[in-house]
């Protein structure tokens, strides 16, 4: 019979890992963390400065600005009312013409 051979793989590196000791791995983490922190800090601080704040607008301008979104809707509503009024007048005129012809 054949003898079974066993191979001790406890000292071999696992697949997908670096062949480093735990001390070297900790040292690598300690160098990557500050470098990443510095990179993120520089990226966050490299933006343009925020625009300066202008002086507040007068109350009249603020009131007009707040009505601006509704102004277009009110114009559309008034236009619809005008069209409905014209349609009703045309219908009334037709009814009067029909009544005059039937008499």
PDB file of C-alpha atoms in Angstrom:
ATOM      1  CA  UNK A   1       0.000   0.000   0.000  1.00  0.00           C
ATOM      2  CA  UNK A   2       0.889   3.587  -0.479  1.00  0.00           C
ATOM      3  CA  UNK A   3       1.767   5.782   2.400  1.00  0.00           C
ATOM      4  CA  UNK A   4      -0.151   9.016   2.821  1.00  0.00           C
ATOM      5  CA  UNK A   5       1.969  12.120   2.663  1.00  0.00           C
ATOM      6  CA  UNK A   6       0.875  15.269   4.401  1.00  0.00           C
ATOM      7  CA  UNK A   7       2.153  18.703   3.605  1.00  0.00           C
ATOM      8  CA  UNK A   8       2.181  21.377   6.250  1.00  0.00           C
ATOM      9  CA  UNK A   9       0.820  24.566   4.624  1.00  0.00           C
ATOM     10  CA  UNK A  10       0.476  26.606   7.795  1.00  0.00           C
ATOM     11  CA  UNK A  11       3.571  28.651   6.976  1.00  0.00           C
ATOM     12  CA  UNK A  12       2.616  29.195   3.319  1.00  0.00           C
ATOM     13  CA  UNK A  13       0.834  32.443   2.444  1.00  0.00           C
ATOM     14  CA  UNK A  14      -2.851  32.250   1.738  1.00  0.00           C
ATOM     15  CA  UNK A  15      -4.096  33.007  -1.729  1.00  0.00           C
ATOM     16  CA  UNK A  16      -4.607  36.736  -2.297  1.00  0.00           C
ATOM     17  CA  UNK A  17      -2.526  37.882   0.663  1.00  0.00           C
ATOM     18  CA  UNK A  18       0.917  39.361   0.954  1.00  0.00           C
ATOM     19  CA  UNK A  19       3.700  37.337   2.446  1.00  0.00           C
ATOM     20  CA  UNK A  20       4.244  39.682   5.367  1.00  0.00           C
ATOM     21  CA  UNK A  21       4.518  39.236   9.062  1.00  0.00           C
ATOM     22  CA  UNK A  22       1.861  40.680  11.361  1.00  0.00           C
ATOM     23  CA  UNK A  23       4.267  43.430  12.428  1.00  0.00           C
ATOM     24  CA  UNK A  24       4.911  44.423   8.821  1.00  0.00           C
ATOM     25  CA  UNK A  25       1.164  44.410   8.111  1.00  0.00           C
ATOM     26  CA  UNK A  26       0.531  46.746  11.068  1.00  0.00           C
ATOM     27  CA  UNK A  27       3.316  49.043   9.903  1.00  0.00           C
ATOM     28  CA  UNK A  28       1.793  49.139   6.417  1.00  0.00           C
ATOM     29  CA  UNK A  29      -1.615  50.057   7.868  1.00  0.00           C
ATOM     30  CA  UNK A  30       0.017  52.797   9.916  1.00  0.00           C
ATOM     31  CA  UNK A  31       1.583  54.355   6.822  1.00  0.00           C
ATOM     32  CA  UNK A  32      -1.488  54.045   4.608  1.00  0.00           C
ATOM     33  CA  UNK A  33      -3.925  55.625   7.096  1.00  0.00           C
ATOM     34  CA  UNK A  34      -2.093  58.975   7.492  1.00  0.00           C
ATOM     35  CA  UNK A  35      -1.402  59.172   3.759  1.00  0.00           C
ATOM     36  CA  UNK A  36      -5.093  58.633   3.019  1.00  0.00           C
ATOM     37  CA  UNK A  37      -6.081  61.186   5.649  1.00  0.00           C
ATOM     38  CA  UNK A  38      -3.721  63.793   4.166  1.00  0.00           C
ATOM     39  CA  UNK A  39      -4.983  63.127   0.645  1.00  0.00           C
ATOM     40  CA  UNK A  40      -8.622  63.529   1.678  1.00  0.00           C
ATOM     41  CA  UNK A  41      -7.839  66.709   3.624  1.00  0.00           C
ATOM     42  CA  UNK A  42      -6.010  68.259   0.678  1.00  0.00           C
ATOM     43  CA  UNK A  43      -8.821  67.305  -1.687  1.00  0.00           C
ATOM     44  CA  UNK A  44     -11.410  68.866   0.612  1.00  0.00           C
ATOM     45  CA  UNK A  45      -9.440  72.092   1.025  1.00  0.00           C
ATOM     46  CA  UNK A  46      -8.510  72.558  -2.632  1.00  0.00           C
ATOM     47  CA  UNK A  47     -11.987  73.783  -3.681  1.00  0.00           C
ATOM     48  CA  UNK A  48     -12.618  77.370  -4.622  1.00  0.00           C
ATOM     49  CA  UNK A  49     -13.549  79.601  -1.705  1.00  0.00           C
ATOM     50  CA  UNK A  50     -17.300  80.094  -1.259  1.00  0.00           C
ATOM     51  CA  UNK A  51     -18.772  83.162  -2.942  1.00  0.00           C
ATOM     52  CA  UNK A  52     -19.084  86.224  -0.776  1.00  0.00           C
ATOM     53  CA  UNK A  53     -22.484  86.994   0.689  1.00  0.00           C
ATOM     54  CA  UNK A  54     -24.248  89.952  -0.891  1.00  0.00           C
ATOM     55  CA  UNK A  55     -26.322  92.418   1.063  1.00  0.00           C
ATOM     56  CA  UNK A  56     -29.948  91.384   1.613  1.00  0.00           C
ATOM     57  CA  UNK A  57     -32.432  92.584  -0.991  1.00  0.00           C
ATOM     58  CA  UNK A  58     -35.077  95.197  -0.133  1.00  0.00           C
ATOM     59  CA  UNK A  59     -38.496  93.948   0.955  1.00  0.00           C
ATOM     60  CA  UNK A  60     -40.196  94.989  -2.298  1.00  0.00           C
ATOM     61  CA  UNK A  61     -37.792  92.935  -4.405  1.00  0.00           C
ATOM     62  CA  UNK A  62     -38.220  89.981  -2.067  1.00  0.00           C
ATOM     63  CA  UNK A  63     -42.014  90.177  -2.409  1.00  0.00           C
ATOM     64  CA  UNK A  64     -41.780  90.244  -6.205  1.00  0.00           C
ATOM     65  CA  UNK A  65     -39.364  87.314  -6.204  1.00  0.00           C
ATOM     66  CA  UNK A  66     -41.696  85.262  -4.016  1.00  0.00           C
ATOM     67  CA  UNK A  67     -44.643  85.890  -6.410  1.00  0.00           C
ATOM     68  CA  UNK A  68     -42.602  85.107  -9.521  1.00  0.00           C
ATOM     69  CA  UNK A  69     -43.431  81.367  -9.648  1.00  0.00           C
ATOM     70  CA  UNK A  70     -47.152  82.102  -9.257  1.00  0.00           C
ATOM     71  CA  UNK A  71     -47.252  84.910 -11.819  1.00  0.00           C
ATOM     72  CA  UNK A  72     -46.973  82.541 -14.790  1.00  0.00           C
ATOM     73  CA  UNK A  73     -49.674  80.283 -13.353  1.00  0.00           C
ATOM     74  CA  UNK A  74     -52.005  83.248 -12.803  1.00  0.00           C
ATOM     75  CA  UNK A  75     -51.467  84.386 -16.398  1.00  0.00           C
ATOM     76  CA  UNK A  76     -52.288  80.891 -17.662  1.00  0.00           C
ATOM     77  CA  UNK A  77     -55.405  80.790 -15.494  1.00  0.00           C
ATOM     78  CA  UNK A  78     -56.560  84.193 -16.776  1.00  0.00           C
ATOM     79  CA  UNK A  79     -55.932  83.096 -20.381  1.00  0.00           C
ATOM     80  CA  UNK A  80     -58.032  79.961 -19.790  1.00  0.00           C
ATOM     81  CA  UNK A  81     -60.845  82.058 -18.300  1.00  0.00           C
ATOM     82  CA  UNK A  82     -60.752  84.375 -21.337  1.00  0.00           C
ATOM     83  CA  UNK A  83     -60.937  81.440 -23.749  1.00  0.00           C
ATOM     84  CA  UNK A  84     -63.825  79.914 -21.792  1.00  0.00           C
ATOM     85  CA  UNK A  85     -65.619  83.285 -21.825  1.00  0.00           C
ATOM     86  CA  UNK A  86     -65.194  83.577 -25.616  1.00  0.00           C
ATOM     87  CA  UNK A  87     -66.429  80.005 -26.111  1.00  0.00           C
ATOM     88  CA  UNK A  88     -69.512  80.723 -23.971  1.00  0.00           C
ATOM     89  CA  UNK A  89     -70.228  83.918 -25.921  1.00  0.00           C
ATOM     90  CA  UNK A  90     -69.929  82.036 -29.224  1.00  0.00           C
ATOM     91  CA  UNK A  91     -72.315  79.365 -27.927  1.00  0.00           C
ATOM     92  CA  UNK A  92     -74.816  82.012 -26.786  1.00  0.00           C
ATOM     93  CA  UNK A  93     -74.626  83.691 -30.208  1.00  0.00           C
ATOM     94  CA  UNK A  94     -75.308  80.379 -31.958  1.00  0.00           C
ATOM     95  CA  UNK A  95     -78.280  79.704 -29.661  1.00  0.00           C
ATOM     96  CA  UNK A  96     -79.712  83.145 -30.418  1.00  0.00           C
ATOM     97  CA  UNK A  97     -79.275  82.591 -34.172  1.00  0.00           C
ATOM     98  CA  UNK A  98     -81.013  79.193 -33.963  1.00  0.00           C
ATOM     99  CA  UNK A  99     -83.925  80.716 -31.992  1.00  0.00           C
ATOM    100  CA  UNK A 100     -84.253  83.550 -34.517  1.00  0.00           C
ATOM    101  CA  UNK A 101     -84.313  81.110 -37.458  1.00  0.00           C
ATOM    102  CA  UNK A 102     -86.878  78.841 -35.820  1.00  0.00           C
ATOM    103  CA  UNK A 103     -89.363  81.695 -35.268  1.00  0.00           C
TER     104      UNK A 103
END
